PDB file of C-alpha atoms in Angstrom:
ATOM      1  CA  GLN Y   4    -106.211  72.092 238.256  1.00  0.00           C
ATOM      2  CA  ILE Y   5    -103.726  70.444 240.526  1.00  0.00           C
ATOM      3  CA  SER Y   6    -101.630  72.190 242.401  1.00  0.00           C
ATOM      4  CA  LEU Y   7     -99.079  71.575 245.362  1.00  0.00           C
ATOM      5  CA  LYS Y   8     -97.081  73.723 247.869  1.00  0.00           C
ATOM      6  CA  GLU Y   9     -94.408  72.942 250.350  1.00  0.00           C
ATOM      7  CA  SER Y  10     -94.158  74.348 253.762  1.00  0.00           C
ATOM      8  CA  GLY Y  11     -91.940  74.574 256.617  1.00  0.00           C
ATOM      9  CA  PRO Y  12     -89.127  75.767 257.914  1.00  0.00           C
ATOM     10  CA  THR Y  13     -86.048  77.554 256.065  1.00  0.00           C
ATOM     11  CA  LEU Y  14     -83.489  77.047 258.301  1.00  0.00           C
ATOM     12  CA  VAL Y  15     -83.074  74.163 261.035  1.00  0.00           C
ATOM     13  CA  ARG Y  16     -79.995  73.052 263.721  1.00  0.00           C
ATOM     14  CA  PRO Y  17     -78.275  70.212 263.718  1.00  0.00           C
ATOM     15  CA  THR Y  18     -79.477  67.180 265.201  1.00  0.00           C
ATOM     16  CA  GLN Y  19     -83.538  68.784 265.241  1.00  0.00           C
ATOM     17  CA  THR Y  20     -86.156  67.254 263.511  1.00  0.00           C
ATOM     18  CA  LEU Y  21     -87.741  68.231 260.187  1.00  0.00           C
ATOM     19  CA  THR Y  22     -91.667  68.833 259.580  1.00  0.00           C
ATOM     20  CA  LEU Y  23     -92.447  69.977 256.134  1.00  0.00           C
ATOM     21  CA  THR Y  24     -96.387  70.050 255.266  1.00  0.00           C
ATOM     22  CA  CYS Y  25     -97.678  69.352 251.298  1.00  0.00           C
ATOM     23  CA  THR Y  26    -100.945  71.305 250.693  1.00  0.00           C
ATOM     24  CA  PHE Y  27    -102.747  70.278 247.792  1.00  0.00           C
ATOM     25  CA  SER Y  28    -105.651  71.363 245.907  1.00  0.00           C
ATOM     26  CA  GLY Y  29    -106.993  69.769 242.350  1.00  0.00           C
ATOM     27  CA  PHE Y  30    -107.557  65.933 243.691  1.00  0.00           C
ATOM     28  CA  SER Y  31    -108.220  63.728 246.801  1.00  0.00           C
ATOM     29  CA  LEU Y  32    -105.682  61.593 248.589  1.00  0.00           C
ATOM     30  CA  ALA Y  33    -109.289  59.569 249.250  1.00  0.00           C
ATOM     31  CA  THR Y  34    -109.137  58.464 245.413  1.00  0.00           C
ATOM     32  CA  PRO Y  35    -107.931  55.050 244.122  1.00  0.00           C
ATOM     33  CA  GLY Y  36    -104.229  55.057 242.295  1.00  0.00           C
ATOM     34  CA  VAL Y  37    -103.344  58.701 243.896  1.00  0.00           C
ATOM     35  CA  GLY Y  38    -100.486  59.292 245.918  1.00  0.00           C
ATOM     36  CA  VAL Y  39     -97.543  62.355 247.083  1.00  0.00           C
ATOM     37  CA  ASP Y  40     -94.411  61.693 247.172  1.00  0.00           C
ATOM     38  CA  PHE Y  41     -91.468  63.968 248.639  1.00  0.00           C
ATOM     39  CA  ILE Y  42     -87.932  64.443 246.648  1.00  0.00           C
ATOM     40  CA  ARG Y  43     -84.915  66.995 247.650  1.00  0.00           C
ATOM     41  CA  GLN Y  44     -82.490  68.063 245.551  1.00  0.00           C
ATOM     42  CA  THR Y  45     -78.973  69.255 246.682  1.00  0.00           C
ATOM     43  CA  PRO Y  46     -76.783  72.130 245.875  1.00  0.00           C
ATOM     44  CA  GLY Y  47     -75.180  70.314 243.658  1.00  0.00           C
ATOM     45  CA  GLU Y  48     -78.867  69.256 241.593  1.00  0.00           C
ATOM     46  CA  ALA Y  49     -78.646  65.782 242.017  1.00  0.00           C
ATOM     47  CA  LEU Y  50     -82.665  64.684 242.594  1.00  0.00           C
ATOM     48  CA  GLU Y  51     -83.295  61.964 245.658  1.00  0.00           C
ATOM     49  CA  TRP Y  52     -86.652  60.433 245.942  1.00  0.00           C
ATOM     50  CA  LEU Y  53     -87.320  60.399 249.901  1.00  0.00           C
ATOM     51  CA  GLY Y  54     -91.148  58.399 250.267  1.00  0.00           C
ATOM     52  CA  LEU Y  55     -94.279  58.524 248.912  1.00  0.00           C
ATOM     53  CA  ILE Y  56     -97.891  58.081 250.547  1.00  0.00           C
ATOM     54  CA  TYR Y  57    -100.928  56.426 248.931  1.00  0.00           C
ATOM     55  CA  TRP Y  58    -104.355  56.882 248.873  1.00  0.00           C
ATOM     56  CA  ASN Y  59    -104.940  53.865 251.004  1.00  0.00           C
ATOM     57  CA  ASP Y  60    -102.050  54.760 253.526  1.00  0.00           C
ATOM     58  CA  ASP Y  61     -99.520  52.699 252.554  1.00  0.00           C
ATOM     59  CA  LYS Y  62     -96.595  54.419 252.235  1.00  0.00           C
ATOM     60  CA  ARG Y  63     -92.619  53.549 250.677  1.00  0.00           C
ATOM     61  CA  TYR Y  64     -89.550  55.145 252.197  1.00  0.00           C
ATOM     62  CA  ASN Y  65     -86.293  55.249 250.363  1.00  0.00           C
ATOM     63  CA  PRO Y  66     -83.932  52.486 253.094  1.00  0.00           C
ATOM     64  CA  SER Y  67     -81.263  54.869 252.906  1.00  0.00           C
ATOM     65  CA  LEU Y  68     -83.561  57.433 254.983  1.00  0.00           C
ATOM     66  CA  ARG Y  69     -85.976  54.887 256.290  1.00  0.00           C
ATOM     67  CA  SER Y  70     -85.265  54.931 260.019  1.00  0.00           C
ATOM     68  CA  ARG Y  71     -85.362  59.079 259.869  1.00  0.00           C
ATOM     69  CA  LEU Y  72     -88.385  59.636 257.865  1.00  0.00           C
ATOM     70  CA  THR Y  73     -92.133  59.261 258.307  1.00  0.00           C
ATOM     71  CA  LEU Y  74     -95.248  60.365 256.248  1.00  0.00           C
ATOM     72  CA  THR Y  75     -98.681  61.190 257.234  1.00  0.00           C
ATOM     73  CA  LYS Y  76    -101.870  62.552 255.515  1.00  0.00           C
ATOM     74  CA  ASP Y  77    -105.283  64.389 256.889  1.00  0.00           C
ATOM     75  CA  THR Y  78    -107.604  63.674 253.943  1.00  0.00           C
ATOM     76  CA  SER Y  79    -109.879  66.074 254.836  1.00  0.00           C
ATOM     77  CA  LYS Y  80    -107.052  68.922 255.185  1.00  0.00           C
ATOM     78  CA  ASN Y  81    -105.376  68.046 252.086  1.00  0.00           C
ATOM     79  CA  GLN Y  82    -102.461  67.637 253.466  1.00  0.00           C
ATOM     80  CA  VAL Y  83     -99.599  65.430 253.701  1.00  0.00           C
ATOM     81  CA  VAL Y  84     -96.977  65.704 256.377  1.00  0.00           C
ATOM     82  CA  LEU Y  85     -93.069  64.713 255.886  1.00  0.00           C
ATOM     83  CA  THR Y  86     -91.055  64.726 259.204  1.00  0.00           C
ATOM     84  CA  MET Y  87     -87.361  63.772 258.992  1.00  0.00           C
ATOM     85  CA  THR Y  88     -85.317  63.559 262.573  1.00  0.00           C
ATOM     86  CA  ASN Y  89     -81.737  63.941 263.259  1.00  0.00           C
ATOM     87  CA  MET Y  90     -80.828  66.443 260.161  1.00  0.00           C
ATOM     88  CA  GLU Y  91     -77.603  67.350 259.745  1.00  0.00           C
ATOM     89  CA  PRO Y  92     -76.129  69.768 257.103  1.00  0.00           C
ATOM     90  CA  GLY Y  93     -75.593  67.238 254.350  1.00  0.00           C
ATOM     91  CA  ASP Y  94     -79.393  67.267 254.708  1.00  0.00           C
ATOM     92  CA  THR Y  95     -79.879  70.769 253.119  1.00  0.00           C
ATOM     93  CA  ALA Y  96     -81.828  70.599 250.073  1.00  0.00           C
ATOM     94  CA  THR Y  97     -84.745  71.994 247.927  1.00  0.00           C
ATOM     95  CA  TYR Y  98     -87.317  69.553 249.323  1.00  0.00           C
ATOM     96  CA  TYR Y  99     -90.605  69.015 246.769  1.00  0.00           C
ATOM     97  CA  CYS Y 100     -93.749  67.730 246.960  1.00  0.00           C
ATOM     98  CA  ALA Y 101     -95.449  65.820 243.588  1.00  0.00           C
ATOM     99  CA  HIS Y 102     -98.431  64.185 242.737  1.00  0.00           C
ATOM    100  CA  THR Y 103     -98.602  60.476 241.235  1.00  0.00           C
ATOM    101  CA  ASN Y 104    -100.856  58.086 240.326  1.00  0.00           C
ATOM    102  CA  ILE Y 105    -100.716  54.998 239.539  1.00  0.00           C
ATOM    103  CA  ALA Y 106    -104.233  54.166 237.976  1.00  0.00           C
ATOM    104  CA  ALA Y 107    -105.263  53.164 234.844  1.00  0.00           C
ATOM    105  CA  GLY Y 108    -104.626  55.729 232.521  1.00  0.00           C
ATOM    106  CA  GLY Y 109    -102.741  57.551 234.595  1.00  0.00           C
ATOM    107  CA  VAL Y 110     -98.712  58.608 234.429  1.00  0.00           C
ATOM    108  CA  LEU Y 111     -97.309  55.138 235.252  1.00  0.00           C
ATOM    109  CA  ALA Y 112     -96.109  56.298 238.477  1.00  0.00           C
ATOM    110  CA  ALA Y 113     -94.615  59.574 237.629  1.00  0.00           C
ATOM    111  CA  PHE Y 114     -94.403  62.668 238.928  1.00  0.00           C
ATOM    112  CA  ASP Y 115     -96.742  64.789 236.955  1.00  0.00           C
ATOM    113  CA  ILE Y 116     -97.234  67.759 239.452  1.00  0.00           C
ATOM    114  CA  TRP Y 117     -94.782  69.355 241.375  1.00  0.00           C
ATOM    115  CA  GLY Y 118     -95.009  71.851 243.797  1.00  0.00           C
ATOM    116  CA  GLN Y 119     -92.780  75.067 243.946  1.00  0.00           C
ATOM    117  CA  GLY Y 120     -89.892  73.365 246.305  1.00  0.00           C
ATOM    118  CA  THR Y 121     -88.760  74.881 249.531  1.00  0.00           C
ATOM    119  CA  LEU Y 122     -85.512  75.413 250.216  1.00  0.00           C
ATOM    120  CA  VAL Y 123     -84.044  73.962 254.196  1.00  0.00           C
ATOM    121  CA  THR Y 124     -80.816  74.779 254.966  1.00  0.00           C
ATOM    122  CA  VAL Y 125     -79.344  72.859 257.998  1.00  0.00           C
ATOM    123  CA  SER Y 126     -76.759  74.977 260.172  1.00  0.00           C
ATOM    124  CA  SER Y 127     -75.604  75.946 263.653  1.00  0.00           C
TER     125      SER Y 127
ATOM    126  CA  ASP K  18     -81.153  50.133 243.799  1.00  0.00           C
ATOM    127  CA  ILE K  19     -81.805  50.722 240.480  1.00  0.00           C
ATOM    128  CA  GLN K  20     -78.675  52.811 239.102  1.00  0.00           C
ATOM    129  CA  MET K  21     -80.011  55.520 236.222  1.00  0.00           C
ATOM    130  CA  THR K  22     -76.829  56.482 234.241  1.00  0.00           C
ATOM    131  CA  GLN K  23     -77.323  59.321 231.674  1.00  0.00           C
ATOM    132  CA  SER K  24     -74.922  60.716 228.942  1.00  0.00           C
ATOM    133  CA  PRO K  25     -73.520  62.838 227.997  1.00  0.00           C
ATOM    134  CA  SER K  26     -73.691  64.805 231.279  1.00  0.00           C
ATOM    135  CA  SER K  27     -74.019  68.209 229.198  1.00  0.00           C
ATOM    136  CA  VAL K  28     -74.520  69.005 225.825  1.00  0.00           C
ATOM    137  CA  SER K  29     -74.718  72.222 223.312  1.00  0.00           C
ATOM    138  CA  ALA K  30     -76.545  72.756 219.675  1.00  0.00           C
ATOM    139  CA  SER K  31     -78.029  75.465 217.818  1.00  0.00           C
ATOM    140  CA  VAL K  32     -81.458  76.464 217.273  1.00  0.00           C
ATOM    141  CA  GLY K  33     -83.264  73.842 215.066  1.00  0.00           C
ATOM    142  CA  GLN K  34     -80.946  70.782 215.638  1.00  0.00           C
ATOM    143  CA  THR K  35     -81.804  67.750 217.350  1.00  0.00           C
ATOM    144  CA  VAL K  36     -80.413  66.774 220.088  1.00  0.00           C
ATOM    145  CA  THR K  37     -80.374  62.912 221.720  1.00  0.00           C
ATOM    146  CA  ILE K  38     -79.631  61.787 225.511  1.00  0.00           C
ATOM    147  CA  THR K  39     -79.329  58.692 226.724  1.00  0.00           C
ATOM    148  CA  CYS K  40     -80.692  57.001 230.070  1.00  0.00           C
ATOM    149  CA  ARG K  41     -79.450  53.453 230.773  1.00  0.00           C
ATOM    150  CA  ALA K  42     -80.910  51.341 233.674  1.00  0.00           C
ATOM    151  CA  SER K  43     -78.924  49.174 235.671  1.00  0.00           C
ATOM    152  CA  GLN K  44     -81.386  46.584 235.647  1.00  0.00           C
ATOM    153  CA  ASP K  45     -84.571  45.705 233.717  1.00  0.00           C
ATOM    154  CA  VAL K  46     -87.482  48.670 234.546  1.00  0.00           C
ATOM    155  CA  GLY K  47     -89.927  47.936 231.050  1.00  0.00           C
ATOM    156  CA  GLY K  48     -91.337  50.738 229.806  1.00  0.00           C
ATOM    157  CA  TRP K  49     -91.273  52.292 233.427  1.00  0.00           C
ATOM    158  CA  LEU K  50     -89.341  55.628 232.961  1.00  0.00           C
ATOM    159  CA  ALA K  51     -89.989  59.088 232.944  1.00  0.00           C
ATOM    160  CA  TRP K  52     -88.428  62.416 231.581  1.00  0.00           C
ATOM    161  CA  TYR K  53     -88.413  65.329 233.146  1.00  0.00           C
ATOM    162  CA  GLN K  54     -87.305  69.012 232.078  1.00  0.00           C
ATOM    163  CA  GLN K  55     -85.672  71.656 234.637  1.00  0.00           C
ATOM    164  CA  ARG K  56     -84.843  75.315 233.947  1.00  0.00           C
ATOM    165  CA  PRO K  57     -82.917  77.057 236.827  1.00  0.00           C
ATOM    166  CA  GLY K  58     -84.908  78.377 239.715  1.00  0.00           C
ATOM    167  CA  GLU K  59     -87.895  76.276 238.929  1.00  0.00           C
ATOM    168  CA  ALA K  60     -89.481  72.754 239.582  1.00  0.00           C
ATOM    169  CA  PRO K  61     -88.732  69.575 237.502  1.00  0.00           C
ATOM    170  CA  ASN K  62     -91.125  69.506 234.736  1.00  0.00           C
ATOM    171  CA  LEU K  63     -92.847  66.094 233.620  1.00  0.00           C
ATOM    172  CA  LEU K  64     -92.092  65.493 229.631  1.00  0.00           C
ATOM    173  CA  ILE K  65     -92.390  61.903 228.590  1.00  0.00           C
ATOM    174  CA  TYR K  66     -93.838  58.910 230.918  1.00  0.00           C
ATOM    175  CA  GLY K  67     -94.150  55.517 230.569  1.00  0.00           C
ATOM    176  CA  ALA K  68     -90.826  55.430 228.404  1.00  0.00           C
ATOM    177  CA  SER K  69     -92.879  56.829 225.562  1.00  0.00           C
ATOM    178  CA  SER K  70     -95.641  58.852 226.669  1.00  0.00           C
ATOM    179  CA  LEU K  71     -95.858  62.723 225.980  1.00  0.00           C
ATOM    180  CA  GLN K  72     -97.112  64.469 228.862  1.00  0.00           C
ATOM    181  CA  SER K  73    -100.101  66.598 228.382  1.00  0.00           C
ATOM    182  CA  GLY K  74     -98.887  70.156 227.169  1.00  0.00           C
ATOM    183  CA  VAL K  75     -95.484  69.144 226.453  1.00  0.00           C
ATOM    184  CA  PRO K  76     -94.414  70.180 222.564  1.00  0.00           C
ATOM    185  CA  SER K  77     -94.182  67.298 219.816  1.00  0.00           C
ATOM    186  CA  ARG K  78     -90.707  67.980 219.581  1.00  0.00           C
ATOM    187  CA  PHE K  79     -89.809  66.050 222.647  1.00  0.00           C
ATOM    188  CA  SER K  80     -90.236  62.223 222.428  1.00  0.00           C
ATOM    189  CA  GLY K  81     -88.938  58.943 224.320  1.00  0.00           C
ATOM    190  CA  SER K  82     -88.159  55.518 222.869  1.00  0.00           C
ATOM    191  CA  GLY K  83     -86.997  52.866 224.484  1.00  0.00           C
ATOM    192  CA  ILE K  84     -87.437  49.544 226.786  1.00  0.00           C
ATOM    193  CA  GLY K  85     -85.765  47.698 229.412  1.00  0.00           C
ATOM    194  CA  THR K  86     -82.286  49.503 230.173  1.00  0.00           C
ATOM    195  CA  GLU K  87     -81.878  51.349 227.450  1.00  0.00           C
ATOM    196  CA  PHE K  88     -83.695  54.968 226.751  1.00  0.00           C
ATOM    197  CA  THR K  89     -83.573  57.733 224.786  1.00  0.00           C
ATOM    198  CA  LEU K  90     -84.892  61.455 225.212  1.00  0.00           C
ATOM    199  CA  THR K  91     -85.050  63.224 221.671  1.00  0.00           C
ATOM    200  CA  ILE K  92     -85.499  67.316 221.202  1.00  0.00           C
ATOM    201  CA  SER K  93     -86.072  67.840 217.496  1.00  0.00           C
ATOM    202  CA  SER K  94     -86.091  71.369 216.053  1.00  0.00           C
ATOM    203  CA  LEU K  95     -84.560  72.886 219.414  1.00  0.00           C
ATOM    204  CA  GLU K  96     -85.883  76.077 220.841  1.00  0.00           C
ATOM    205  CA  PRO K  97     -83.919  78.857 222.891  1.00  0.00           C
ATOM    206  CA  GLU K  98     -86.801  77.660 225.614  1.00  0.00           C
ATOM    207  CA  ASP K  99     -85.193  74.035 225.753  1.00  0.00           C
ATOM    208  CA  LYS K 100     -81.859  75.657 227.755  1.00  0.00           C
ATOM    209  CA  ALA K 101     -82.616  73.266 230.591  1.00  0.00           C
ATOM    210  CA  THR K 102     -81.303  69.946 232.753  1.00  0.00           C
ATOM    211  CA  TYR K 103     -83.240  66.647 231.656  1.00  0.00           C
ATOM    212  CA  TYR K 104     -83.463  63.761 233.910  1.00  0.00           C
ATOM    213  CA  CYS K 105     -84.663  60.755 233.674  1.00  0.00           C
ATOM    214  CA  GLN K 106     -86.215  58.712 236.220  1.00  0.00           C
ATOM    215  CA  GLN K 107     -87.223  54.701 236.824  1.00  0.00           C
ATOM    216  CA  ALA K 108     -90.534  54.122 238.342  1.00  0.00           C
ATOM    217  CA  LYS K 109     -90.756  50.391 238.006  1.00  0.00           C
ATOM    218  CA  SER K 110     -89.577  49.772 241.595  1.00  0.00           C
ATOM    219  CA  PHE K 111     -89.042  51.517 245.085  1.00  0.00           C
ATOM    220  CA  PRO K 112     -86.817  53.445 245.680  1.00  0.00           C
ATOM    221  CA  ARG K 113     -87.514  55.539 242.767  1.00  0.00           C
ATOM    222  CA  THR K 114     -84.178  56.906 241.294  1.00  0.00           C
ATOM    223  CA  PHE K 115     -83.433  59.376 239.206  1.00  0.00           C
ATOM    224  CA  GLY K 116     -80.362  59.949 236.899  1.00  0.00           C
ATOM    225  CA  GLN K 117     -77.501  62.669 237.217  1.00  0.00           C
ATOM    226  CA  GLY K 118     -78.838  65.201 234.798  1.00  0.00           C
ATOM    227  CA  THR K 119     -77.947  66.568 231.487  1.00  0.00           C
ATOM    228  CA  LYS K 120     -77.280  70.280 230.627  1.00  0.00           C
ATOM    229  CA  VAL K 121     -78.572  71.365 227.478  1.00  0.00           C
ATOM    230  CA  ASP K 122     -77.126  74.677 226.393  1.00  0.00           C
ATOM    231  CA  ILE K 123     -78.222  77.016 223.312  1.00  0.00           C
ATOM    232  CA  LYS K 124     -74.807  77.870 220.666  1.00  0.00           C
TER     233      LYS K 124
END
């Protein structure tokens, strides 16, 4: 059974760097086709895709945030880490990681399993 | 970026009724379209992928249709637990983008 869980600070000061860890079980990020995405949801409920890291270490980022985002994976620890620099109050949101699979027979790149989400508040 | 536009923004219906939500893409996304349900305080949950494929474990009263730029999510025989916000999302190209959501309420 696949599960994911986000962890990291709940409060970040403006200009600081956010580091979020997605720890997962039930799948391997070494399996062809598998990926982990990060998505955030603002208090107004809009969903914004941040980025994706694939099994082969291919990475994709939202161009609107590209300069601030970095994704890395540790396959042995079953973890993906997202760093976002220069945080500002507009980055206050619930941050989710989610499993995806582009392999044949998969869910055609949809996000089939989500973590519970973690609320990050940016405030001085 | 591909813009996803949902209508209506909210709908209220009685238990047993049918609810239809529309999602329009600003560009052709083929069949690379997913639908999610989000109940208050919960993470989104995948209902439909590939525009019309029902995710495992999702009740059969949910169905999806469409291709290209226009898609529909239909909830047949609405149940009280279907009170939620529904989002469409395109998986055709990067960045992945979502619709703004449709809130379904029960009369």
